[in-house]
Backbone atoms as SQL, in Angstrom:
CREATE TABLE atoms (id INTEGER PRIMARY KEY, chain TEXT, resi INTEGER, resn TEXT, atom TEXT, x REAL, y REAL, z REAL);
INSERT INTO atoms VALUES
  (1, 'A', 1, 'MET', 'N', 147.327, 74.315, 86.238),
  (2, 'A', 1, 'MET', 'CA', 147.541, 73.703, 87.523),
  (3, 'A', 1, 'MET', 'C', 148.970, 74.031, 87.972),
  (4, 'A', 2, 'ALA', 'N', 149.118, 74.474, 89.190),
  (5, 'A', 2, 'ALA', 'CA', 150.432, 74.795, 89.732),
  (6, 'A', 2, 'ALA', 'C', 151.130, 73.523, 90.192),
  (7, 'A', 3, 'HIS', 'N', 152.392, 73.407, 89.845),
  (8, 'A', 3, 'HIS', 'CA', 153.212, 72.283, 90.271),
  (9, 'A', 3, 'HIS', 'C', 154.203, 72.832, 91.291),
  (10, 'A', 4, 'LEU', 'N', 153.822, 72.799, 92.555),
  (11, 'A', 4, 'LEU', 'CA', 154.585, 73.504, 93.573),
  (12, 'A', 4, 'LEU', 'C', 155.699, 72.679, 94.211),
  (13, 'A', 5, 'SER', 'N', 155.545, 71.375, 94.261),
  (14, 'A', 5, 'SER', 'CA', 156.572, 70.547, 94.908),
  (15, 'A', 5, 'SER', 'C', 157.775, 70.422, 93.988),
  (16, 'A', 6, 'GLN', 'N', 158.954, 70.641, 94.563),
  (17, 'A', 6, 'GLN', 'CA', 160.171, 70.528, 93.765),
  (18, 'A', 6, 'GLN', 'C', 161.333, 70.104, 94.636),
  (19, 'A', 7, 'SER', 'N', 162.428, 69.813, 94.002),
  (20, 'A', 7, 'SER', 'CA', 163.697, 69.523, 94.633),
  (21, 'A', 7, 'SER', 'C', 163.611, 68.317, 95.568),
  (22, 'A', 8, 'GLN', 'N', 163.865, 68.517, 96.857),
  (23, 'A', 8, 'GLN', 'CA', 163.898, 67.388, 97.795),
  (24, 'A', 8, 'GLN', 'C', 162.567, 66.648, 97.843),
  (25, 'A', 9, 'ALA', 'N', 161.446, 67.345, 97.698),
  (26, 'A', 9, 'ALA', 'CA', 160.144, 66.672, 97.690),
  (27, 'A', 9, 'ALA', 'C', 160.052, 65.693, 96.523),
  (28, 'A', 10, 'GLU', 'N', 160.665, 66.039, 95.401),
  (29, 'A', 10, 'GLU', 'CA', 160.668, 65.137, 94.252),
  (30, 'A', 10, 'GLU', 'C', 161.549, 63.921, 94.517),
  (31, 'A', 11, 'PHE', 'N', 162.710, 64.128, 95.127),
  (32, 'A', 11, 'PHE', 'CA', 163.571, 63.002, 95.480),
  (33, 'A', 11, 'PHE', 'C', 162.861, 62.071, 96.461),
  (34, 'A', 12, 'THR', 'N', 162.109, 62.641, 97.402),
  (35, 'A', 12, 'THR', 'CA', 161.387, 61.833, 98.384),
  (36, 'A', 12, 'THR', 'C', 160.325, 60.981, 97.704),
  (37, 'A', 13, 'ALA', 'N', 159.565, 61.567, 96.783),
  (38, 'A', 13, 'ALA', 'CA', 158.551, 60.796, 96.048),
  (39, 'A', 13, 'ALA', 'C', 159.207, 59.671, 95.253),
  (40, 'A', 14, 'MET', 'N', 160.357, 59.951, 94.650),
  (41, 'A', 14, 'MET', 'CA', 161.076, 58.910, 93.910),
  (42, 'A', 14, 'MET', 'C', 161.543, 57.807, 94.851),
  (43, 'A', 15, 'ALA', 'N', 161.988, 58.168, 96.047),
  (44, 'A', 15, 'ALA', 'CA', 162.447, 57.170, 97.017),
  (45, 'A', 15, 'ALA', 'C', 161.294, 56.276, 97.460),
  (46, 'A', 16, 'PHE', 'N', 160.107, 56.849, 97.665),
  (47, 'A', 16, 'PHE', 'CA', 158.951, 56.026, 98.029),
  (48, 'A', 16, 'PHE', 'C', 158.687, 54.967, 96.966),
  (49, 'A', 17, 'ARG', 'N', 158.910, 55.323, 95.728),
  (50, 'A', 17, 'ARG', 'CA', 158.659, 54.395, 94.620),
  (51, 'A', 17, 'ARG', 'C', 159.596, 53.188, 94.654),
  (52, 'A', 18, 'ALA', 'N', 160.631, 53.221, 95.475),
  (53, 'A', 18, 'ALA', 'CA', 161.513, 52.065, 95.604),
  (54, 'A', 18, 'ALA', 'C', 160.786, 50.890, 96.244),
  (55, 'A', 19, 'SER', 'N', 159.718, 51.168, 96.972),
  (56, 'A', 19, 'SER', 'CA', 158.907, 50.107, 97.580),
  (57, 'A', 19, 'SER', 'C', 157.810, 49.692, 96.613),
  (58, 'A', 20, 'PRO', 'N', 157.652, 48.402, 96.380),
  (59, 'A', 20, 'PRO', 'CA', 156.584, 47.959, 95.482),
  (60, 'A', 20, 'PRO', 'C', 155.189, 48.195, 96.063),
  (61, 'A', 21, 'HIS', 'N', 155.112, 48.532, 97.343),
  (62, 'A', 21, 'HIS', 'CA', 153.815, 48.740, 98.001),
  (63, 'A', 21, 'HIS', 'C', 153.448, 50.208, 98.156),
  (64, 'A', 22, 'ALA', 'N', 154.303, 51.106, 97.695),
  (65, 'A', 22, 'ALA', 'CA', 154.051, 52.545, 97.842),
  (66, 'A', 22, 'ALA', 'C', 153.148, 53.052, 96.718),
  (67, 'A', 23, 'THR', 'N', 152.313, 54.016, 97.054),
  (68, 'A', 23, 'THR', 'CA', 151.471, 54.707, 96.082),
  (69, 'A', 23, 'THR', 'C', 151.675, 56.197, 96.280),
  (70, 'A', 24, 'VAL', 'N', 152.076, 56.898, 95.236),
  (71, 'A', 24, 'VAL', 'CA', 152.270, 58.345, 95.298),
  (72, 'A', 24, 'VAL', 'C', 150.949, 58.998, 94.901),
  (73, 'A', 25, 'VAL', 'N', 150.441, 59.877, 95.782),
  (74, 'A', 25, 'VAL', 'CA', 149.139, 60.520, 95.605),
  (75, 'A', 25, 'VAL', 'C', 149.333, 62.030, 95.522),
  (76, 'A', 26, 'GLY', 'N', 148.609, 62.682, 94.631),
  (77, 'A', 26, 'GLY', 'CA', 148.645, 64.143, 94.541),
  (78, 'A', 26, 'GLY', 'C', 148.668, 64.594, 93.105),
  (79, 'A', 27, 'SER', 'N', 149.479, 65.624, 92.817),
  (80, 'A', 27, 'SER', 'CA', 149.589, 66.134, 91.455),
  (81, 'A', 27, 'SER', 'C', 151.052, 66.084, 91.019),
  (82, 'A', 28, 'THR', 'N', 151.275, 66.223, 89.736),
  (83, 'A', 28, 'THR', 'CA', 152.622, 66.162, 89.177),
  (84, 'A', 28, 'THR', 'C', 153.478, 67.281, 89.777),
  (85, 'A', 29, 'THR', 'N', 154.720, 66.945, 90.107),
  (86, 'A', 29, 'THR', 'CA', 155.627, 67.916, 90.709),
  (87, 'A', 29, 'THR', 'C', 156.212, 68.843, 89.636),
  (88, 'A', 30, 'ALA', 'N', 157.026, 69.787, 90.058),
  (89, 'A', 30, 'ALA', 'CA', 157.538, 70.835, 89.174),
  (90, 'A', 30, 'ALA', 'C', 158.575, 70.353, 88.161),
  (91, 'A', 31, 'GLY', 'N', 159.234, 69.247, 88.439),
  (92, 'A', 31, 'GLY', 'CA', 160.301, 68.813, 87.540),
  (93, 'A', 31, 'GLY', 'C', 161.527, 69.695, 87.680),
  (94, 'A', 32, 'ALA', 'N', 161.773, 70.167, 88.899),
  (95, 'A', 32, 'ALA', 'CA', 162.894, 71.075, 89.171),
  (96, 'A', 32, 'ALA', 'C', 163.804, 70.454, 90.219),
  (97, 'A', 33, 'ASP', 'N', 164.296, 69.272, 89.918),
  (98, 'A', 33, 'ASP', 'CA', 165.199, 68.595, 90.844),
  (99, 'A', 33, 'ASP', 'C', 166.617, 68.663, 90.287),
  (100, 'A', 34, 'GLY', 'N', 167.578, 68.289, 91.065),
  (101, 'A', 34, 'GLY', 'CA', 168.976, 68.359, 90.652),
  (102, 'A', 34, 'GLY', 'C', 169.678, 69.514, 91.330),
  (103, 'A', 35, 'ASN', 'N', 170.962, 69.620, 91.059),
  (104, 'A', 35, 'ASN', 'CA', 171.747, 70.685, 91.688),
  (105, 'A', 35, 'ASN', 'C', 171.481, 72.022, 91.007),
  (106, 'A', 36, 'VAL', 'N', 171.968, 73.084, 91.591),
  (107, 'A', 36, 'VAL', 'CA', 171.840, 74.417, 90.991),
  (108, 'A', 36, 'VAL', 'C', 173.237, 75.030, 90.929),
  (109, 'A', 37, 'SER', 'N', 173.617, 75.470, 89.735),
  (110, 'A', 37, 'SER', 'CA', 174.920, 76.103, 89.532),
  (111, 'A', 37, 'SER', 'C', 174.711, 77.547, 89.092),
  (112, 'A', 38, 'PRO', 'N', 175.143, 78.504, 89.925),
  (113, 'A', 38, 'PRO', 'CA', 174.998, 79.915, 89.536),
  (114, 'A', 38, 'PRO', 'C', 176.116, 80.328, 88.582),
  (115, 'A', 39, 'PHE', 'N', 175.816, 81.288, 87.714),
  (116, 'A', 39, 'PHE', 'CA', 176.864, 81.867, 86.876),
  (117, 'A', 39, 'PHE', 'C', 176.462, 83.277, 86.464),
  (118, 'A', 40, 'ALA', 'N', 177.474, 84.047, 86.102),
  (119, 'A', 40, 'ALA', 'CA', 177.268, 85.456, 85.735),
  (120, 'A', 40, 'ALA', 'C', 177.110, 85.589, 84.221),
  (121, 'A', 41, 'LEU', 'N', 176.318, 86.570, 83.840),
  (122, 'A', 41, 'LEU', 'CA', 176.113, 86.914, 82.437),
  (123, 'A', 41, 'LEU', 'C', 176.642, 88.329, 82.200),
  (124, 'A', 42, 'PRO', 'N', 176.899, 88.675, 80.959),
  (125, 'A', 42, 'PRO', 'CA', 177.337, 90.047, 80.678),
  (126, 'A', 42, 'PRO', 'C', 176.320, 91.067, 81.188),
  (127, 'A', 43, 'GLY', 'N', 176.817, 92.211, 81.558),
  (128, 'A', 43, 'GLY', 'CA', 175.944, 93.276, 82.028),
  (129, 'A', 43, 'GLY', 'C', 175.618, 93.174, 83.501),
  (130, 'A', 44, 'GLY', 'N', 176.342, 92.336, 84.237),
  (131, 'A', 44, 'GLY', 'CA', 176.113, 92.213, 85.672),
  (132, 'A', 44, 'GLY', 'C', 174.919, 91.346, 86.043),
  (133, 'A', 45, 'LEU', 'N', 174.380, 90.621, 85.098),
  (134, 'A', 45, 'LEU', 'CA', 173.248, 89.723, 85.389),
  (135, 'A', 45, 'LEU', 'C', 173.753, 88.391, 85.925),
  (136, 'A', 46, 'HIS', 'N', 172.932, 87.764, 86.731),
  (137, 'A', 46, 'HIS', 'CA', 173.273, 86.451, 87.297),
  (138, 'A', 46, 'HIS', 'C', 172.074, 85.524, 87.087),
  (139, 'A', 47, 'THR', 'N', 172.361, 84.269, 86.851),
  (140, 'A', 47, 'THR', 'CA', 171.303, 83.267, 86.708),
  (141, 'A', 47, 'THR', 'C', 171.815, 81.935, 87.232),
  (142, 'A', 48, 'MET', 'N', 170.970, 80.916, 87.178),
  (143, 'A', 48, 'MET', 'CA', 171.349, 79.582, 87.634),
  (144, 'A', 48, 'MET', 'C', 170.817, 78.550, 86.653),
  (145, 'A', 49, 'ILE', 'N', 171.531, 77.440, 86.552),
  (146, 'A', 49, 'ILE', 'CA', 171.066, 76.307, 85.761),
  (147, 'A', 49, 'ILE', 'C', 171.240, 75.038, 86.581),
  (148, 'A', 50, 'SER', 'N', 170.524, 74.022, 86.190),
  (149, 'A', 50, 'SER', 'CA', 170.714, 72.709, 86.795),
  (150, 'A', 50, 'SER', 'C', 171.734, 71.979, 85.937),
  (151, 'A', 51, 'GLY', 'N', 172.777, 71.514, 86.558),
  (152, 'A', 51, 'GLY', 'CA', 173.861, 70.898, 85.808),
  (153, 'A', 51, 'GLY', 'C', 173.899, 69.385, 85.875),
  (154, 'A', 52, 'ILE', 'N', 172.961, 68.763, 86.567),
  (155, 'A', 52, 'ILE', 'CA', 172.949, 67.311, 86.700),
  (156, 'A', 52, 'ILE', 'C', 171.573, 66.800, 86.300),
  (157, 'A', 53, 'GLY', 'N', 171.532, 65.797, 85.463),
  (158, 'A', 53, 'GLY', 'CA', 170.261, 65.161, 85.123),
  (159, 'A', 53, 'GLY', 'C', 169.822, 64.235, 86.241),
  (160, 'A', 54, 'VAL', 'N', 168.521, 64.149, 86.453),
  (161, 'A', 54, 'VAL', 'CA', 167.966, 63.243, 87.463),
  (162, 'A', 54, 'VAL', 'C', 167.069, 62.250, 86.730),
  (163, 'A', 55, 'PHE', 'N', 167.303, 60.953, 86.993),
  (164, 'A', 55, 'PHE', 'CA', 166.607, 59.905, 86.265),
  (165, 'A', 55, 'PHE', 'C', 166.120, 58.812, 87.210),
  (166, 'A', 56, 'TYR', 'N', 165.031, 58.168, 86.831),
  (167, 'A', 56, 'TYR', 'CA', 164.597, 56.949, 87.514),
  (168, 'A', 56, 'TYR', 'C', 165.598, 55.840, 87.185),
  (169, 'A', 57, 'PRO', 'N', 165.583, 54.752, 87.948),
  (170, 'A', 57, 'PRO', 'CA', 166.502, 53.640, 87.636),
  (171, 'A', 57, 'PRO', 'C', 166.356, 53.111, 86.203),
  (172, 'A', 58, 'ASP', 'N', 165.162, 53.240, 85.610),
  (173, 'A', 58, 'ASP', 'CA', 164.970, 52.764, 84.230),
  (174, 'A', 58, 'ASP', 'C', 165.368, 53.825, 83.197),
  (175, 'A', 59, 'LYS', 'N', 166.028, 54.893, 83.646),
  (176, 'A', 59, 'LYS', 'CA', 166.573, 55.967, 82.822),
  (177, 'A', 59, 'LYS', 'C', 165.547, 56.984, 82.318),
  (178, 'A', 60, 'ARG', 'N', 164.311, 56.932, 82.834),
  (179, 'A', 60, 'ARG', 'CA', 163.336, 57.975, 82.491),
  (180, 'A', 60, 'ARG', 'C', 163.729, 59.265, 83.207),
  (181, 'A', 61, 'PRO', 'N', 163.726, 60.400, 82.506),
  (182, 'A', 61, 'PRO', 'CA', 164.107, 61.668, 83.140),
  (183, 'A', 61, 'PRO', 'C', 162.983, 62.213, 84.024),
  (184, 'A', 62, 'THR', 'N', 163.366, 63.072, 84.962),
  (185, 'A', 62, 'THR', 'CA', 162.383, 63.734, 85.821),
  (186, 'A', 62, 'THR', 'C', 162.407, 65.248, 85.631),
  (187, 'A', 63, 'GLN', 'N', 163.557, 65.798, 85.228),
  (188, 'A', 63, 'GLN', 'CA', 163.649, 67.248, 85.077),
  (189, 'A', 63, 'GLN', 'C', 162.762, 67.726, 83.935),
  (190, 'A', 64, 'ARG', 'N', 162.046, 68.812, 84.205),
  (191, 'A', 64, 'ARG', 'CA', 161.080, 69.426, 83.294),
  (192, 'A', 64, 'ARG', 'C', 159.851, 68.551, 83.057),
  (193, 'A', 65, 'ILE', 'N', 159.811, 67.363, 83.646),
  (194, 'A', 65, 'ILE', 'CA', 158.662, 66.468, 83.519),
  (195, 'A', 65, 'ILE', 'C', 157.939, 66.377, 84.857),
  (196, 'A', 66, 'GLY', 'N', 158.717, 66.193, 85.919),
  (197, 'A', 66, 'GLY', 'CA', 158.152, 66.055, 87.255),
  (198, 'A', 66, 'GLY', 'C', 157.889, 64.601, 87.601),
  (199, 'A', 67, 'ILE', 'N', 157.471, 64.403, 88.823),
  (200, 'A', 67, 'ILE', 'CA', 157.091, 63.086, 89.307),
  (201, 'A', 67, 'ILE', 'C', 155.585, 62.981, 89.121),
  (202, 'A', 68, 'VAL', 'N', 155.157, 62.060, 88.302),
  (203, 'A', 68, 'VAL', 'CA', 153.730, 61.876, 88.036),
  (204, 'A', 68, 'VAL', 'C', 153.201, 60.880, 89.063),
  (205, 'A', 69, 'PRO', 'N', 152.188, 61.270, 89.845),
  (206, 'A', 69, 'PRO', 'CA', 151.687, 60.378, 90.886),
  (207, 'A', 69, 'PRO', 'C', 150.960, 59.163, 90.312),
  (208, 'A', 70, 'ASP', 'N', 150.864, 58.138, 91.141),
  (209, 'A', 70, 'ASP', 'CA', 150.093, 56.948, 90.769),
  (210, 'A', 70, 'ASP', 'C', 148.602, 57.263, 90.784),
  (211, 'A', 71, 'ARG', 'N', 148.202, 58.094, 91.741),
  (212, 'A', 71, 'ARG', 'CA', 146.802, 58.514, 91.885),
  (213, 'A', 71, 'ARG', 'C', 146.776, 60.028, 91.833),
  (214, 'A', 72, 'ILE', 'N', 146.283, 60.591, 90.734),
  (215, 'A', 72, 'ILE', 'CA', 146.209, 62.047, 90.605),
  (216, 'A', 72, 'ILE', 'C', 144.983, 62.541, 91.361),
  (217, 'A', 73, 'VAL', 'N', 145.230, 63.400, 92.329),
  (218, 'A', 73, 'VAL', 'CA', 144.167, 63.989, 93.140),
  (219, 'A', 73, 'VAL', 'C', 144.507, 65.450, 93.348),
  (220, 'A', 74, 'THR', 'N', 143.564, 66.326, 93.052),
  (221, 'A', 74, 'THR', 'CA', 143.771, 67.749, 93.279),
  (222, 'A', 74, 'THR', 'C', 142.611, 68.288, 94.112),
  (223, 'A', 75, 'PRO', 'N', 142.860, 69.316, 94.893),
  (224, 'A', 75, 'PRO', 'CA', 141.785, 69.913, 95.680),
  (225, 'A', 75, 'PRO', 'C', 140.695, 70.484, 94.769),
  (226, 'A', 76, 'THR', 'N', 139.473, 70.439, 95.252),
  (227, 'A', 76, 'THR', 'CA', 138.359, 71.049, 94.531),
  (228, 'A', 76, 'THR', 'C', 137.860, 72.252, 95.313),
  (229, 'A', 77, 'ILE', 'N', 137.169, 73.129, 94.638),
  (230, 'A', 77, 'ILE', 'CA', 136.597, 74.301, 95.317),
  (231, 'A', 77, 'ILE', 'C', 135.617, 73.844, 96.386),
  (232, 'A', 78, 'GLU', 'N', 134.822, 72.815, 96.074),
  (233, 'A', 78, 'GLU', 'CA', 133.858, 72.309, 97.060),
  (234, 'A', 78, 'GLU', 'C', 134.571, 71.786, 98.305),
  (235, 'A', 79, 'GLY', 'N', 135.658, 71.054, 98.097),
  (236, 'A', 79, 'GLY', 'CA', 136.409, 70.527, 99.234),
  (237, 'A', 79, 'GLY', 'C', 137.035, 71.629, 100.069),
  (238, 'A', 80, 'ILE', 'N', 137.596, 72.639, 99.409),
  (239, 'A', 80, 'ILE', 'CA', 138.198, 73.762, 100.132),
  (240, 'A', 80, 'ILE', 'C', 137.136, 74.491, 100.955),
  (241, 'A', 81, 'ARG', 'N', 135.981, 74.737, 100.342),
  (242, 'A', 81, 'ARG', 'CA', 134.890, 75.405, 101.070),
  (243, 'A', 81, 'ARG', 'C', 134.437, 74.604, 102.277),
  (244, 'A', 82, 'ALA', 'N', 134.494, 73.268, 102.156),
  (245, 'A', 82, 'ALA', 'CA', 134.072, 72.402, 103.252),
  (246, 'A', 82, 'ALA', 'C', 135.189, 72.173, 104.268),
  (247, 'A', 83, 'GLY', 'N', 136.372, 72.754, 104.025),
  (248, 'A', 83, 'GLY', 'CA', 137.488, 72.591, 104.955),
  (249, 'A', 83, 'GLY', 'C', 138.134, 71.220, 104.870),
  (250, 'A', 84, 'ARG', 'N', 138.008, 70.571, 103.723),
  (251, 'A', 84, 'ARG', 'CA', 138.565, 69.231, 103.556),
  (252, 'A', 84, 'ARG', 'C', 139.916, 69.275, 102.859),
  (253, 'A', 85, 'ASP', 'N', 140.736, 68.266, 103.096),
  (254, 'A', 85, 'ASP', 'CA', 142.000, 68.073, 102.389),
  (255, 'A', 85, 'ASP', 'C', 141.837, 66.800, 101.573),
  (256, 'A', 86, 'GLU', 'N', 141.370, 66.948, 100.339),
  (257, 'A', 86, 'GLU', 'CA', 141.035, 65.798, 99.509),
  (258, 'A', 86, 'GLU', 'C', 142.255, 64.958, 99.131),
  (259, 'A', 87, 'VAL', 'N', 143.409, 65.579, 99.032),
  (260, 'A', 87, 'VAL', 'CA', 144.618, 64.829, 98.711),
  (261, 'A', 87, 'VAL', 'C', 144.983, 63.942, 99.894),
  (262, 'A', 88, 'LEU', 'N', 144.972, 64.493, 101.100),
  (263, 'A', 88, 'LEU', 'CA', 145.258, 63.704, 102.296),
  (264, 'A', 88, 'LEU', 'C', 144.207, 62.617, 102.492),
  (265, 'A', 89, 'GLU', 'N', 142.942, 62.945, 102.244),
  (266, 'A', 89, 'GLU', 'CA', 141.878, 61.942, 102.368),
  (267, 'A', 89, 'GLU', 'C', 142.132, 60.758, 101.442),
  (268, 'A', 90, 'GLU', 'N', 142.575, 61.032, 100.223),
  (269, 'A', 90, 'GLU', 'CA', 142.869, 59.937, 99.286),
  (270, 'A', 90, 'GLU', 'C', 144.061, 59.124, 99.764),
  (271, 'A', 91, 'GLY', 'N', 145.063, 59.780, 100.326),
  (272, 'A', 91, 'GLY', 'CA', 146.203, 59.055, 100.885),
  (273, 'A', 91, 'GLY', 'C', 145.775, 58.108, 101.988),
  (274, 'A', 92, 'VAL', 'N', 144.921, 58.587, 102.883),
  (275, 'A', 92, 'VAL', 'CA', 144.412, 57.737, 103.973),
  (276, 'A', 92, 'VAL', 'C', 143.563, 56.608, 103.402),
  (277, 'A', 93, 'ARG', 'N', 142.747, 56.919, 102.377),
  (278, 'A', 93, 'ARG', 'CA', 141.916, 55.890, 101.747),
  (279, 'A', 93, 'ARG', 'C', 142.793, 54.797, 101.127),
  (280, 'A', 94, 'GLN', 'N', 143.925, 55.176, 100.566),
  (281, 'A', 94, 'GLN', 'CA', 144.838, 54.197, 99.987),
  (282, 'A', 94, 'GLN', 'C', 145.380, 53.249, 101.060),
  (283, 'A', 95, 'ILE', 'N', 145.553, 53.762, 102.262),
  (284, 'A', 95, 'ILE', 'CA', 146.059, 52.938, 103.366),
  (285, 'A', 95, 'ILE', 'C', 144.956, 52.058, 103.946),
  (286, 'A', 96, 'LEU', 'N', 143.784, 52.656, 104.217),
  (287, 'A', 96, 'LEU', 'CA', 142.698, 51.941, 104.883),
  (288, 'A', 96, 'LEU', 'C', 141.880, 51.074, 103.941),
  (289, 'A', 97, 'GLY', 'N', 141.879, 51.399, 102.660),
  (290, 'A', 97, 'GLY', 'CA', 141.102, 50.649, 101.686),
  (291, 'A', 97, 'GLY', 'C', 139.949, 51.473, 101.153),
  (292, 'A', 98, 'ALA', 'N', 139.573, 51.176, 99.926),
  (293, 'A', 98, 'ALA', 'CA', 138.534, 51.941, 99.235),
  (294, 'A', 98, 'ALA', 'C', 137.174, 51.831, 99.904),
  (295, 'A', 99, 'GLU', 'N', 136.936, 50.754, 100.647),
  (296, 'A', 99, 'GLU', 'CA', 135.624, 50.569, 101.266),
  (297, 'A', 99, 'GLU', 'C', 135.452, 51.367, 102.558),
  (298, 'A', 100, 'THR', 'N', 136.506, 52.056, 103.006),
  (299, 'A', 100, 'THR', 'CA', 136.413, 52.858, 104.217),
  (300, 'A', 100, 'THR', 'C', 135.498, 54.051, 103.961),
  (301, 'A', 101, 'PRO', 'N', 134.448, 54.209, 104.765),
  (302, 'A', 101, 'PRO', 'CA', 133.544, 55.351, 104.561),
  (303, 'A', 101, 'PRO', 'C', 134.277, 56.684, 104.700),
  (304, 'A', 102, 'LEU', 'N', 133.865, 57.654, 103.928),
  (305, 'A', 102, 'LEU', 'CA', 134.481, 58.976, 103.948),
  (306, 'A', 102, 'LEU', 'C', 134.449, 59.577, 105.348),
  (307, 'A', 103, 'MET', 'N', 133.360, 59.382, 106.087),
  (308, 'A', 103, 'MET', 'CA', 133.256, 59.962, 107.436),
  (309, 'A', 103, 'MET', 'C', 134.341, 59.406, 108.356),
  (310, 'A', 104, 'VAL', 'N', 134.656, 58.131, 108.258),
  (311, 'A', 104, 'VAL', 'CA', 135.719, 57.541, 109.079),
  (312, 'A', 104, 'VAL', 'C', 137.050, 58.164, 108.681),
  (313, 'A', 105, 'ASN', 'N', 137.265, 58.277, 107.401),
  (314, 'A', 105, 'ASN', 'CA', 138.484, 58.860, 106.875),
  (315, 'A', 105, 'ASN', 'C', 138.666, 60.293, 107.391),
  (316, 'A', 106, 'GLN', 'N', 137.621, 61.108, 107.312),
  (317, 'A', 106, 'GLN', 'CA', 137.715, 62.513, 107.717),
  (318, 'A', 106, 'GLN', 'C', 137.963, 62.650, 109.223),
  (319, 'A', 107, 'ARG', 'N', 137.423, 61.747, 110.035),
  (320, 'A', 107, 'ARG', 'CA', 137.640, 61.816, 111.490),
  (321, 'A', 107, 'ARG', 'C', 139.095, 61.517, 111.843),
  (322, 'A', 108, 'MET', 'N', 139.790, 60.742, 110.998),
  (323, 'A', 108, 'MET', 'CA', 141.177, 60.401, 111.280),
  (324, 'A', 108, 'MET', 'C', 142.120, 61.543, 110.978),
  (325, 'A', 109, 'ILE', 'N', 141.692, 62.486, 110.145),
  (326, 'A', 109, 'ILE', 'CA', 142.544, 63.597, 109.731),
  (327, 'A', 109, 'ILE', 'C', 142.380, 64.744, 110.728),
  (328, 'A', 110, 'VAL', 'N', 143.479, 65.119, 111.338),
  (329, 'A', 110, 'VAL', 'CA', 143.464, 66.184, 112.344),
  (330, 'A', 110, 'VAL', 'C', 143.379, 67.520, 111.637),
  (331, 'A', 111, 'LYS', 'N', 142.386, 68.315, 112.004),
  (332, 'A', 111, 'LYS', 'CA', 142.229, 69.650, 111.426),
  (333, 'A', 111, 'LYS', 'C', 143.156, 70.623, 112.152),
  (334, 'A', 112, 'ARG', 'N', 143.734, 71.546, 111.400),
  (335, 'A', 112, 'ARG', 'CA', 144.627, 72.532, 111.997),
  (336, 'A', 112, 'ARG', 'C', 143.857, 73.745, 112.427);
């Protein structure tokens, strides 16, 4: 599974968690948050490292671990074929309630 969200997106997910009423939906992020410090290596090579640790208030680390959502939802082949965004649908379901019919949920999501 690809963990594509990183950096500021991870900080944003962590900020949402400051609210006791927030639910993070989706898949685990890349765990690539923090600053980036470039440096040179012998032979003219250059690379970068993260020089600052990023932690939740309870001191749990996020780097190399990622932000683990409260509700893990990933797209399915069936959903992609049907033109659905299952992650967004679950987010809307979390807001409207589990008893909201899928058809109502899908009508609320604007197709691009």
